[in-house]
PDB file of C-alpha atoms in Angstrom:
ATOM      1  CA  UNK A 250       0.000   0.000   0.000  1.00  0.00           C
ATOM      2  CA  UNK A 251       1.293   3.634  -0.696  1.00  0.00           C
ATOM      3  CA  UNK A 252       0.623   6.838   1.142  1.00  0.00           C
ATOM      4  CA  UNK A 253       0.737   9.968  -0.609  1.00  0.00           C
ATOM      5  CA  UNK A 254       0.357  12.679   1.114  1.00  0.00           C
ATOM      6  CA  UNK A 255       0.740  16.609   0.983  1.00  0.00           C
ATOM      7  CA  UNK A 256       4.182  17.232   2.981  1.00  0.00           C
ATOM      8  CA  UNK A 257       3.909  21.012   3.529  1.00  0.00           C
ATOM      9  CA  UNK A 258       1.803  21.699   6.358  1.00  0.00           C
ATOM     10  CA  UNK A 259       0.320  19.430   9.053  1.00  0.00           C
ATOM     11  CA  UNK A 260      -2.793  19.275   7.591  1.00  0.00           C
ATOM     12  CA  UNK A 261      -1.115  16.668   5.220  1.00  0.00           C
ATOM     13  CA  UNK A 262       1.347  15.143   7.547  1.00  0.00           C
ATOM     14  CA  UNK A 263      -1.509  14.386  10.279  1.00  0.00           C
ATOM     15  CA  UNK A 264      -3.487  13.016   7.805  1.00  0.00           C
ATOM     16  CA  UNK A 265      -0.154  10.156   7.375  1.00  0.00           C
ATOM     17  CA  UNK A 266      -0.339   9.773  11.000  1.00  0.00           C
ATOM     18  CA  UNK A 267      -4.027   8.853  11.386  1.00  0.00           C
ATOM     19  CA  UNK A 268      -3.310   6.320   8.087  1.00  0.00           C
ATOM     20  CA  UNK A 269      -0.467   5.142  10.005  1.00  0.00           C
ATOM     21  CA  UNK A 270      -2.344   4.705  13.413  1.00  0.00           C
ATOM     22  CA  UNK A 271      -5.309   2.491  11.585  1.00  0.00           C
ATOM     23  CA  UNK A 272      -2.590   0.493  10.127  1.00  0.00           C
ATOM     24  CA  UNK A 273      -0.820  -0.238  13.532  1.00  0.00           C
ATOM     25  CA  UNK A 274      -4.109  -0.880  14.883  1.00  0.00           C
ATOM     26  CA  UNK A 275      -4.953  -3.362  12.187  1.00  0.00           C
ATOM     27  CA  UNK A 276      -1.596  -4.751  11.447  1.00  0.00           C
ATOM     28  CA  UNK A 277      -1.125  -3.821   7.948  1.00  0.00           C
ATOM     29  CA  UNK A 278       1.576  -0.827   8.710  1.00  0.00           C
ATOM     30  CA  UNK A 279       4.472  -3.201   7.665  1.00  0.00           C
ATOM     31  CA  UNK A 280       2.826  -3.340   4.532  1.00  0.00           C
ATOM     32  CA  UNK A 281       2.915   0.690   3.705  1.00  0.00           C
ATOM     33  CA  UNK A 282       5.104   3.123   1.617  1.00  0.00           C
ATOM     34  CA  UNK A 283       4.327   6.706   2.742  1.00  0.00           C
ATOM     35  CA  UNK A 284       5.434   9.579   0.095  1.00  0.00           C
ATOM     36  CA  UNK A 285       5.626  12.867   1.105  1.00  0.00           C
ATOM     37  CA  UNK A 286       4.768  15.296  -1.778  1.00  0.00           C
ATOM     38  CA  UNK A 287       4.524  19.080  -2.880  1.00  0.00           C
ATOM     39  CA  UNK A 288       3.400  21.199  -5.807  1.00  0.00           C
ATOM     40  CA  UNK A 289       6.689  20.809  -8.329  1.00  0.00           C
ATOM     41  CA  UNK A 290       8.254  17.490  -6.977  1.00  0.00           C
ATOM     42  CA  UNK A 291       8.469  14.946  -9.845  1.00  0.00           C
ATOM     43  CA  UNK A 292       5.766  12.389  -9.644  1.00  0.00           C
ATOM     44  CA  UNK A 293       6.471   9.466  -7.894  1.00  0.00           C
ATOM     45  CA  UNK A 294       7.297   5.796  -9.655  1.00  0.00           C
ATOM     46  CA  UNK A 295       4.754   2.997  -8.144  1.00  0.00           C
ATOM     47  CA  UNK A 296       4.774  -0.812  -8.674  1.00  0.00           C
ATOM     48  CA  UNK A 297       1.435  -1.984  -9.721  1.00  0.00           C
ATOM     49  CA  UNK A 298      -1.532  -3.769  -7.851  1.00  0.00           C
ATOM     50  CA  UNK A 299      -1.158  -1.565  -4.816  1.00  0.00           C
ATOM     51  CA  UNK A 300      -3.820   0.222  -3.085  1.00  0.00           C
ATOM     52  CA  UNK A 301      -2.700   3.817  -2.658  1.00  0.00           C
ATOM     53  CA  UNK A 302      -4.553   6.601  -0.571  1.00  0.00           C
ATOM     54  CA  UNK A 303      -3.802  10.144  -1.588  1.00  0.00           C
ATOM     55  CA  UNK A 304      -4.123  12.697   1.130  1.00  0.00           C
ATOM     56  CA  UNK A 305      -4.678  16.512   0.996  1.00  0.00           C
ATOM     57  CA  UNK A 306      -2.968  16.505  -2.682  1.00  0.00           C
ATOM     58  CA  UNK A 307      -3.938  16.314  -6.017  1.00  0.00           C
ATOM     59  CA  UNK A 308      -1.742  15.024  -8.855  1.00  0.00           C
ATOM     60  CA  UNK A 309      -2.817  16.479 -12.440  1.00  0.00           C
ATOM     61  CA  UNK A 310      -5.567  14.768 -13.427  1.00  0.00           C
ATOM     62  CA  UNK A 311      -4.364  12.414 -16.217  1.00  0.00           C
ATOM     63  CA  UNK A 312      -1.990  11.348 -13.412  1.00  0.00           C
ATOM     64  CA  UNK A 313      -5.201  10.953 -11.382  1.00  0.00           C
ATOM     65  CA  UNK A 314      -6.241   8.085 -13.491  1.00  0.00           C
ATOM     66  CA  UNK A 315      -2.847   6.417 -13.866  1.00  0.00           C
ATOM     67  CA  UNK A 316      -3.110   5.898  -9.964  1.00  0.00           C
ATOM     68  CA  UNK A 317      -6.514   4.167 -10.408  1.00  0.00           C
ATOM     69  CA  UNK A 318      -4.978   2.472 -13.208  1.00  0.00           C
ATOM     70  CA  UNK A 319      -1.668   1.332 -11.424  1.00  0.00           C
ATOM     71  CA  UNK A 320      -4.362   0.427  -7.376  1.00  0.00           C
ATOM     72  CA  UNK A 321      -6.635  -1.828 -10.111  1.00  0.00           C
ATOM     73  CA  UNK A 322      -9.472   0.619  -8.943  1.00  0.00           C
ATOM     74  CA  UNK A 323      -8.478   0.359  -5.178  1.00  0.00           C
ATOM     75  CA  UNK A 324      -7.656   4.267  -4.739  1.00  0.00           C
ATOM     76  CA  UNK A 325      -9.017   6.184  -2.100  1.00  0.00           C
ATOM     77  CA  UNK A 326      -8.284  10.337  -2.488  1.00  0.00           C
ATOM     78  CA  UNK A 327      -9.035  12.483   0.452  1.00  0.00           C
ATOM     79  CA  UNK A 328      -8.910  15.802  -0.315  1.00  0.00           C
ATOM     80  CA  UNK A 329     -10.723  19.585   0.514  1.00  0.00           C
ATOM     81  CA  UNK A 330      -8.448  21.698  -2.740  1.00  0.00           C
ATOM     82  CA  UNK A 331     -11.347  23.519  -4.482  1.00  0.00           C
ATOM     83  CA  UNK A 332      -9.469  24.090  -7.240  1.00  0.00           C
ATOM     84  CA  UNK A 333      -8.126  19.976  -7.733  1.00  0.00           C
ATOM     85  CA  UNK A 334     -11.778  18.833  -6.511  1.00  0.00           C
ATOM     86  CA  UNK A 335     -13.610  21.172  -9.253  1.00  0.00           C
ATOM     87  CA  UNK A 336     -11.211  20.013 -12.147  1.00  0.00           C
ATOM     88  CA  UNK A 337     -11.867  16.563 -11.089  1.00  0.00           C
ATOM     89  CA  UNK A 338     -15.911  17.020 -11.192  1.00  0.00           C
ATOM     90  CA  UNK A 339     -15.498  18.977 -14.396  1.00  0.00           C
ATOM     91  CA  UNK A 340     -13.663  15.739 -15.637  1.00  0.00           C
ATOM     92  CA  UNK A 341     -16.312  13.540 -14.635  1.00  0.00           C
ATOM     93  CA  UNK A 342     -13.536  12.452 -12.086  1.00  0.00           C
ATOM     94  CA  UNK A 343     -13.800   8.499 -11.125  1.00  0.00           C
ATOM     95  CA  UNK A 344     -16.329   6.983  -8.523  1.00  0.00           C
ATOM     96  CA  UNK A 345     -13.420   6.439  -6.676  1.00  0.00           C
ATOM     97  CA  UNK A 346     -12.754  10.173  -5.669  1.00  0.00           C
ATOM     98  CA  UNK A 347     -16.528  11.258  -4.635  1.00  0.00           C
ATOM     99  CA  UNK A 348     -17.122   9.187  -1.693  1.00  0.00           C
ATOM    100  CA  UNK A 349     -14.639  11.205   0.122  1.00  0.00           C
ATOM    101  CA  UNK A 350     -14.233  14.845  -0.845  1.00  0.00           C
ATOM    102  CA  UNK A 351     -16.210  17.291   0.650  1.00  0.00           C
ATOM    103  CA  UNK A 352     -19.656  18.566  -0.771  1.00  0.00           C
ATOM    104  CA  UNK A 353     -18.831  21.155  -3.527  1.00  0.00           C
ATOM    105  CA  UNK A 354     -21.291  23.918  -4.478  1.00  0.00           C
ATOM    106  CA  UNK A 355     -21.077  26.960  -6.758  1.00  0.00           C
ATOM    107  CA  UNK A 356     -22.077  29.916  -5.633  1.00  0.00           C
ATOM    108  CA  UNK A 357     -21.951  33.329  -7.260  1.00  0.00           C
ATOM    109  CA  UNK A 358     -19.813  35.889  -6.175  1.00  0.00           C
ATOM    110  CA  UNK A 359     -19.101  39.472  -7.446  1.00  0.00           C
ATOM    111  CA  UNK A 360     -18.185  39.132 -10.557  1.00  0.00           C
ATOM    112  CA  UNK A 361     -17.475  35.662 -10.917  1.00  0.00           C
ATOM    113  CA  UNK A 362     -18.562  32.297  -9.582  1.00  0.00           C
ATOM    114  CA  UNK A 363     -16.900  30.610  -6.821  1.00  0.00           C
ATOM    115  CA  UNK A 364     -16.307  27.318  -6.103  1.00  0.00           C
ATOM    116  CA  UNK A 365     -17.008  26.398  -1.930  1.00  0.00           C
ATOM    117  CA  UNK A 366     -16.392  23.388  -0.293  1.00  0.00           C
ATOM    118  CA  UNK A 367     -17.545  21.987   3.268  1.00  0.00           C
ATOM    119  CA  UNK A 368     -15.456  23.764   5.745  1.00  0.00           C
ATOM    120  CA  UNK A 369     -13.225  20.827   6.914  1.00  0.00           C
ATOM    121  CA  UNK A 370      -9.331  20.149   6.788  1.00  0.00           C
ATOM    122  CA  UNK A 371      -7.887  16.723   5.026  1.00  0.00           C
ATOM    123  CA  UNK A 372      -7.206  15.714   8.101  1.00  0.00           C
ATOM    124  CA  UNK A 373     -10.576  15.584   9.328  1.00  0.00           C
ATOM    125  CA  UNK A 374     -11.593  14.164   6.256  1.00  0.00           C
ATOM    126  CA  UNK A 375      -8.823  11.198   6.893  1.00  0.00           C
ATOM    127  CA  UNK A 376      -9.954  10.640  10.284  1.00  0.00           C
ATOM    128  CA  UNK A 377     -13.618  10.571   9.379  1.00  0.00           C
ATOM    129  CA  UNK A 378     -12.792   7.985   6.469  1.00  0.00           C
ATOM    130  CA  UNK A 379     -11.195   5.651   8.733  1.00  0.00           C
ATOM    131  CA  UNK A 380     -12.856   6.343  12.213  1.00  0.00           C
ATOM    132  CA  UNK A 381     -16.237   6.748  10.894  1.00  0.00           C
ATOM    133  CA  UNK A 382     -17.654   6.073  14.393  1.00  0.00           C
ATOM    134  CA  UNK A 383     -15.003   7.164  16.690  1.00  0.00           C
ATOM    135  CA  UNK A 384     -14.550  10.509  18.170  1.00  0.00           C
ATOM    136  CA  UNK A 385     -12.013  12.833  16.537  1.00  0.00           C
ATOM    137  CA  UNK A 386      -9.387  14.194  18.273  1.00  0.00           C
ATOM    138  CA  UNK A 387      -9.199  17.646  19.502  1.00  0.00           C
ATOM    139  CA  UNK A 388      -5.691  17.837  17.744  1.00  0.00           C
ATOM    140  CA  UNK A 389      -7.247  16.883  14.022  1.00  0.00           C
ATOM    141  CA  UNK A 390      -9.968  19.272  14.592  1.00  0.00           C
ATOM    142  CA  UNK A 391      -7.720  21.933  14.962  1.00  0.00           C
ATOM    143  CA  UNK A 392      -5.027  21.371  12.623  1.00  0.00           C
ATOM    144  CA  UNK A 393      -8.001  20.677  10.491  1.00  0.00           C
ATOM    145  CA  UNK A 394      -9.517  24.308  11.169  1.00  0.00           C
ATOM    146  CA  UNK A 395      -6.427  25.757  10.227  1.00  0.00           C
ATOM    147  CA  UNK A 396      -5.998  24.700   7.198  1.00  0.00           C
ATOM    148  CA  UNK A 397     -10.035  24.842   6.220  1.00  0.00           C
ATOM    149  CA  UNK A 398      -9.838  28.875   6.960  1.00  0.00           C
ATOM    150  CA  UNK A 399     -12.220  28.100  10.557  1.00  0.00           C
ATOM    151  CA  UNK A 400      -9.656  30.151  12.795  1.00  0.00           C
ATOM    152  CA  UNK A 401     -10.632  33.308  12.025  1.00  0.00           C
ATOM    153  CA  UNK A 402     -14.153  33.418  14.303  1.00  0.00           C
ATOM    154  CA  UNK A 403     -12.241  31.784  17.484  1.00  0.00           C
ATOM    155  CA  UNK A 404     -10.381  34.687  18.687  1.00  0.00           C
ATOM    156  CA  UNK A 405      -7.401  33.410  17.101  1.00  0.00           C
ATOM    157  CA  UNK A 406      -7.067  30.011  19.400  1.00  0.00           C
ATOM    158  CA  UNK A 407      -6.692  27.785  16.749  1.00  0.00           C
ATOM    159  CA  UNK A 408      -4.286  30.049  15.143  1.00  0.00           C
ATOM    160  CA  UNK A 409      -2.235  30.086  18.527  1.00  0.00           C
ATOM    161  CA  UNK A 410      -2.024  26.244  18.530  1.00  0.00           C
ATOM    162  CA  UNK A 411      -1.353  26.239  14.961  1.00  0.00           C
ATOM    163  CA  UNK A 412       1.943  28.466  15.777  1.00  0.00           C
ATOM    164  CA  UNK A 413       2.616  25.789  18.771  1.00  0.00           C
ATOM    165  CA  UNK A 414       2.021  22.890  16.766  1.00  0.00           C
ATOM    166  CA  UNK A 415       4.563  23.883  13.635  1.00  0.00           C
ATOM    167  CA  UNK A 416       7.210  24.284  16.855  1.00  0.00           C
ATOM    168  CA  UNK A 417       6.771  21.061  18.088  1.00  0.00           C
ATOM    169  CA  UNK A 418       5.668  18.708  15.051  1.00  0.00           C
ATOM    170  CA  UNK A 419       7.600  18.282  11.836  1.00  0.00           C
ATOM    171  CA  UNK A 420       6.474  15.127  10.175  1.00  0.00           C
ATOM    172  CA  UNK A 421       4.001  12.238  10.089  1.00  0.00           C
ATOM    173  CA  UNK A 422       5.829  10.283  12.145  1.00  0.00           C
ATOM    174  CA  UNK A 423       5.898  13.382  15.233  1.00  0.00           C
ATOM    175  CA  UNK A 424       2.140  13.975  14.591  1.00  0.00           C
ATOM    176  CA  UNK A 425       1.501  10.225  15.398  1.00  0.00           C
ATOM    177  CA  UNK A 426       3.377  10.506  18.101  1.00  0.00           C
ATOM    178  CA  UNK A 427       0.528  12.221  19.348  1.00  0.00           C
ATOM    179  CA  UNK A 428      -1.466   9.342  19.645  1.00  0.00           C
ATOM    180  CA  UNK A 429       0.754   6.941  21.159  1.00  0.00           C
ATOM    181  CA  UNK A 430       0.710   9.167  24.277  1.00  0.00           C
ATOM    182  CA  UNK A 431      -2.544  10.735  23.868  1.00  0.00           C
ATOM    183  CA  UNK A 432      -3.323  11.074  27.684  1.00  0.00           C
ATOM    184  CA  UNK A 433      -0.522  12.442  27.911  1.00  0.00           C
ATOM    185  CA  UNK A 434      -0.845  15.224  25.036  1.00  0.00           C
ATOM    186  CA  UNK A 435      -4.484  15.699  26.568  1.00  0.00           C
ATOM    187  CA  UNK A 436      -3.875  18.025  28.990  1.00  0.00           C
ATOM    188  CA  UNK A 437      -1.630  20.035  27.653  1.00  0.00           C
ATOM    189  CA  UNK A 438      -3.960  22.034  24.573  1.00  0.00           C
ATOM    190  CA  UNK A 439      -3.829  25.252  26.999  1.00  0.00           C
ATOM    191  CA  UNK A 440      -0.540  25.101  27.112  1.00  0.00           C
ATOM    192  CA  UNK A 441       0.256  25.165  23.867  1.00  0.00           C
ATOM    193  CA  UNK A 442      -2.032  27.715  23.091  1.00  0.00           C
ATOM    194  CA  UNK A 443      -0.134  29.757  25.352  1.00  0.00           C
ATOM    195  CA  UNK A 444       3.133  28.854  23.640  1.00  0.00           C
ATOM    196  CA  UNK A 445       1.512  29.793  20.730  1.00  0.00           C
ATOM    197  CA  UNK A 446       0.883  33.084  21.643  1.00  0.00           C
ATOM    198  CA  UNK A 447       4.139  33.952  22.410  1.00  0.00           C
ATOM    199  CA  UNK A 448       4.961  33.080  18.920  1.00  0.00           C
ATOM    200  CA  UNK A 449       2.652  35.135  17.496  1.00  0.00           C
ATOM    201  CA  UNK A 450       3.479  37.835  19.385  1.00  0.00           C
ATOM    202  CA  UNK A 451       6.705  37.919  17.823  1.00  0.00           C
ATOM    203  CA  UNK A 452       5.804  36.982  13.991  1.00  0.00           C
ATOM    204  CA  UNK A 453       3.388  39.969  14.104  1.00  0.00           C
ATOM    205  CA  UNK A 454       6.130  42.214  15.082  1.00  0.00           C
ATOM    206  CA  UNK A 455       8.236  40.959  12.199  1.00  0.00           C
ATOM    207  CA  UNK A 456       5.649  40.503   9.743  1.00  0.00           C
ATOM    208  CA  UNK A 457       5.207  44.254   9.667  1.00  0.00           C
ATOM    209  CA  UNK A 458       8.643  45.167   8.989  1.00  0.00           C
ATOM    210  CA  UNK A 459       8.866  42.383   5.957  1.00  0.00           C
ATOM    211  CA  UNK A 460       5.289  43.590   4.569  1.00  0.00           C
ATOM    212  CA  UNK A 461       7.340  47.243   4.381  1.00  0.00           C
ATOM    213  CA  UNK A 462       9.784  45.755   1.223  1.00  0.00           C
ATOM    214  CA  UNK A 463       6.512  44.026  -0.578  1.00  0.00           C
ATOM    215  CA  UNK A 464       6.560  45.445  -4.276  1.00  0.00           C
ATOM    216  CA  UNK A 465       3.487  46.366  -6.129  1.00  0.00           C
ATOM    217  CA  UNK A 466       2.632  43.663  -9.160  1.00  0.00           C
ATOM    218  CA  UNK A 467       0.013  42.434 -11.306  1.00  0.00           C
ATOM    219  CA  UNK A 468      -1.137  38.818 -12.022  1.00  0.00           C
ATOM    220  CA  UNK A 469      -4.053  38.901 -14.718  1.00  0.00           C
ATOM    221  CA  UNK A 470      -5.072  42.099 -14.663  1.00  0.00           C
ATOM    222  CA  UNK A 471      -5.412  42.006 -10.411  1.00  0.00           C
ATOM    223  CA  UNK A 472      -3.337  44.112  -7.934  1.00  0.00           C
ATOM    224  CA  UNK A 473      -1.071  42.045  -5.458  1.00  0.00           C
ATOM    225  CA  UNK A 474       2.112  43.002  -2.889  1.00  0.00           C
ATOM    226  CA  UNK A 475       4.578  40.645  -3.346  1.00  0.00           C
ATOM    227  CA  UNK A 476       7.154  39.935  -1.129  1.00  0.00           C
ATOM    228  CA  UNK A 477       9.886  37.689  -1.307  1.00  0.00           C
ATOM    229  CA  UNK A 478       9.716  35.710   1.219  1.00  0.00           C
ATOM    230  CA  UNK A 479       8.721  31.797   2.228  1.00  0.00           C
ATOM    231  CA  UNK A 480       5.126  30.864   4.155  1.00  0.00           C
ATOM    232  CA  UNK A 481       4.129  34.496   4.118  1.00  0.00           C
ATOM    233  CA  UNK A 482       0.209  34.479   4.905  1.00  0.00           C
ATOM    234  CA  UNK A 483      -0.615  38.359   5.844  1.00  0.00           C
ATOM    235  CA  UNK A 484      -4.102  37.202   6.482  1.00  0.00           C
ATOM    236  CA  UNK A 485      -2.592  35.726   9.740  1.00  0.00           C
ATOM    237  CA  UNK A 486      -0.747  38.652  11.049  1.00  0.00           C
ATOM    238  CA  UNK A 487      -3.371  41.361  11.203  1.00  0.00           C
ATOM    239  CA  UNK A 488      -1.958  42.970   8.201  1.00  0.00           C
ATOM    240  CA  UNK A 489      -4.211  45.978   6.161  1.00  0.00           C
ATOM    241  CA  UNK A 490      -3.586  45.981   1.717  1.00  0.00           C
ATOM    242  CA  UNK A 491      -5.811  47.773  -0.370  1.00  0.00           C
ATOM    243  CA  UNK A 492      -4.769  45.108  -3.516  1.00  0.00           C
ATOM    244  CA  UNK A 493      -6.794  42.223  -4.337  1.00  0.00           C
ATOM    245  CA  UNK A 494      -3.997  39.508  -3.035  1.00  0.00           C
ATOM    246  CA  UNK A 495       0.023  39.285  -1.456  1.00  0.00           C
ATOM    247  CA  UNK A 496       2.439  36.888  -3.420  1.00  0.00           C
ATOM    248  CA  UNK A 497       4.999  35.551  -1.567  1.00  0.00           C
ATOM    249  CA  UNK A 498       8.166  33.537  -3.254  1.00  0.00           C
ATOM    250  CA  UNK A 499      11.073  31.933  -2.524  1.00  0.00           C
ATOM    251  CA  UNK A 500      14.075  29.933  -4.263  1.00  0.00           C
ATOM    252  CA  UNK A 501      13.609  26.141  -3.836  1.00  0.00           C
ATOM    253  CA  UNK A 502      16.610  25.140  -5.558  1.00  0.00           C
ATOM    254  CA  UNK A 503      17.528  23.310  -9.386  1.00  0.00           C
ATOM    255  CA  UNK A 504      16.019  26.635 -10.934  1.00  0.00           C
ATOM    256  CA  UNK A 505      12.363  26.424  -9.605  1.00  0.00           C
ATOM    257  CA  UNK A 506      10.713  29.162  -7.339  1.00  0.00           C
ATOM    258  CA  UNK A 507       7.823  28.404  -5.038  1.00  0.00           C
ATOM    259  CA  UNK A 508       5.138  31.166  -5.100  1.00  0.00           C
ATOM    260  CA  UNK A 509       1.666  31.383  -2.786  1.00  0.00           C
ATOM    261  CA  UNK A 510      -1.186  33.622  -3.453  1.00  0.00           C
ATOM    262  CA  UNK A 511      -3.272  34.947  -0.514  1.00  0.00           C
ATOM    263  CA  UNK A 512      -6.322  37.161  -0.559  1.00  0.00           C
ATOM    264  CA  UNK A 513      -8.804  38.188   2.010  1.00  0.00           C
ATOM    265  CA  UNK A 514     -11.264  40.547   2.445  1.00  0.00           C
ATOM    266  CA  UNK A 515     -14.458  41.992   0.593  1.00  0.00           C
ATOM    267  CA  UNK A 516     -12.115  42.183  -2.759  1.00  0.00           C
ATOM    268  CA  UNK A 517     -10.868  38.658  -1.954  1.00  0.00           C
ATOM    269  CA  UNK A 518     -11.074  36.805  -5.772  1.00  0.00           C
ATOM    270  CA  UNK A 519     -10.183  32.972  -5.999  1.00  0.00           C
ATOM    271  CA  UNK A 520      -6.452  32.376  -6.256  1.00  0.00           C
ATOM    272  CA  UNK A 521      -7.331  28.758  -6.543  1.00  0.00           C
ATOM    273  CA  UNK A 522      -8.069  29.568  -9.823  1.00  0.00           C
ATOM    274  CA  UNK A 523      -4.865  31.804 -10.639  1.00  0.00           C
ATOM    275  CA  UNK A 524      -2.854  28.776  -9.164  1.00  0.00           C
ATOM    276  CA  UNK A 525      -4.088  26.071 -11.064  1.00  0.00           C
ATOM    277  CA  UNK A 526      -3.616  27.900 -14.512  1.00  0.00           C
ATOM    278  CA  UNK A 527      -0.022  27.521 -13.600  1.00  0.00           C
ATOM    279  CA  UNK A 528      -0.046  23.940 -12.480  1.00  0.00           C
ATOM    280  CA  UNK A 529      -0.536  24.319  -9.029  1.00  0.00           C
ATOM    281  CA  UNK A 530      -3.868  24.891  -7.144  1.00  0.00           C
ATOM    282  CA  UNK A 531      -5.297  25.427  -3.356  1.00  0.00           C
ATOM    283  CA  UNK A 532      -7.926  26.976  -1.538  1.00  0.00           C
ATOM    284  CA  UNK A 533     -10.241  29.942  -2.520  1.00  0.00           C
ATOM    285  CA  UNK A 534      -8.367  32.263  -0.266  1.00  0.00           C
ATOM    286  CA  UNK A 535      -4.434  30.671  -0.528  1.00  0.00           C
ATOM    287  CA  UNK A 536      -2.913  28.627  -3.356  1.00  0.00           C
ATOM    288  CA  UNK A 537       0.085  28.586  -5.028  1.00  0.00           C
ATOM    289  CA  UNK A 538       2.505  27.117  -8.036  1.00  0.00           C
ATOM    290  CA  UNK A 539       5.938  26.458  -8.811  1.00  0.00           C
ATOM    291  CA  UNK A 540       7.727  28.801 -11.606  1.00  0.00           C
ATOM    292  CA  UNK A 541      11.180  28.967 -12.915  1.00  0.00           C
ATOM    293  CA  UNK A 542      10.772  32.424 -14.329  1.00  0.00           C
ATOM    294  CA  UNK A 543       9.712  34.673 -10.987  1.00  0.00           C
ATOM    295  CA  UNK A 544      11.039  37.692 -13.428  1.00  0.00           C
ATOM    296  CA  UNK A 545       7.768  37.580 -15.147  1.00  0.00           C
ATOM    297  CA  UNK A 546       5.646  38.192 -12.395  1.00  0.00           C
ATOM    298  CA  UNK A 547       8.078  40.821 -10.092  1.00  0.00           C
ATOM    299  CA  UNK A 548       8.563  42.844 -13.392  1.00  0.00           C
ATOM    300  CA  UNK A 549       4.361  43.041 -14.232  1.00  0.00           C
ATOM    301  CA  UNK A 550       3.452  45.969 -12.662  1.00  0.00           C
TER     302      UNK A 550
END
């Protein structure tokens, strides 16, 4: 069995953990291959009659059906990406991949239609898939609200433990580390919301003096700051723009540049959609792509 899952964030990397914890529980972990994957890594090489699960990623979608090809129609893909979940609908996507995504509507916005989702993280969505019955873990349901855009009505809580979390966890393996001493980690959620405070205290402060050096571009006709930069979300640091959307970029090496889109607000637009013209793809309100010409965008204004 393969595990693919999104290796950026720990929305991703707790969704491996929960995999892995069903799999200890029902002896089959001996059995798995977990891949860790982002936007621009080459796609992996997989031997054939496998089932694979796919977690809080989304390969292109001819690459989509090679992995159903390659399981023999045992793939499971967990995902809450508006942007990969619409192209797959719009593709008349596989039987396979509709079981477990999230309920997608369309709704119209102001001056275009947008594509919403049900508000939950991947990892939810994992732990729901295999604990259908089972209570989910205060942990998943707040890395999951993180990453499904939920912190921003709980007077920033889940945003603190977020902040505490990224300090603390690294991987899959860390974040299942979590449930081998569970009562352990139980008692402790206030205190890492504290910690996490502390953290944020500190990113704010430095977040302003970065935002100072963002330059003024365009990116299809729409106003954005961009700032170079890595993991730059200025939705999460109380920062004001007047521009539709921030880009933030940074050199990941062998000539390719990793670039996120953000926008908030009530001239948010989908970046989702911005991303996946490039090849990449995301959420409504943060996405990104991989480029290896940055010049194109810093010199569009």
């Amino acid at each position: 069995m393969y595990v693919i899952y999104h290796s950026r964030d720990l929305d991703g990397q707790m969704s491996a953990a929960i995999v892995l914890k069903h799999a200890k529980e029902n002896k089959y972990h001996t059995t798995i291959d977990f891949i860790g994957w982002d936007y621009g890594d080459p796609i992996p090489k997989l031997e054939k009659g496998r089932r694979i699960v796919m977690c809080d990623i989304a390969f292109p979608i001819e690459e989509m059906y090679k992995l159903c090809d390659l399981s023999e129609g045992s793939f499971v893909w967990i995902d809450h990406h508006a942007s990969a979940i619409k192209e797959m609908l719009d593709n008349d996507g596989p039987a396979y991949c509709k079981a477990v995504i999230p309920k997608v509507k369309t709704i119209r916005g102001r001056n275009k239609d947008s594509l919403m989702i049900e508000k939950k993280g991947a990892c939810e969505l994992t732990w729901e898939y295999f604990y259908p019955v089972s209570k989910m873990p205060l942990i998943v349901r707040y890395l999951g609200s993180y990453d499904s855009f939920r912190h921003k009505s709980d007077e920033n809580m889940i945003l603190y433990f977020q902040y505490a979390a990224r300090a603390y966890l690294t991987n899959y393996k860390e974040c299942y580390n979590i449930f081998e001493y569970f009562e352990v980690f139980e008692g402790n959620y206030e205190r890492w919301i504290e910690r996490g405070k502390v953290i944020k205290l500190y990113l704010n402060v430095e977040a302003k003096d970065i935002f100072k050096t963002a330059v003024d571009i365009k990116i299809d006709g729409y106003n954005f700051k961009a700032i170079n930069r890595q993991r730059f979300n200025p939705n999460n640091f109380d920062l004001n723009y007047k521009e539709e959307g921030v880009m933030s970029y940074y050199y990941k090496g062998n000539g390719k540049w990793e670039v996120s889109l953000y926008s908030d607000g009530p001239d948010a637009i989908d970046v989702s959609v911005l991303a996946k013209k490039r090849n990449g793809g995301g959420h409504t309100g943060a996405a990104g792509f991989i480029t290896d010409n940055i010049e194109q965008y810093l010199n569009s204004e």
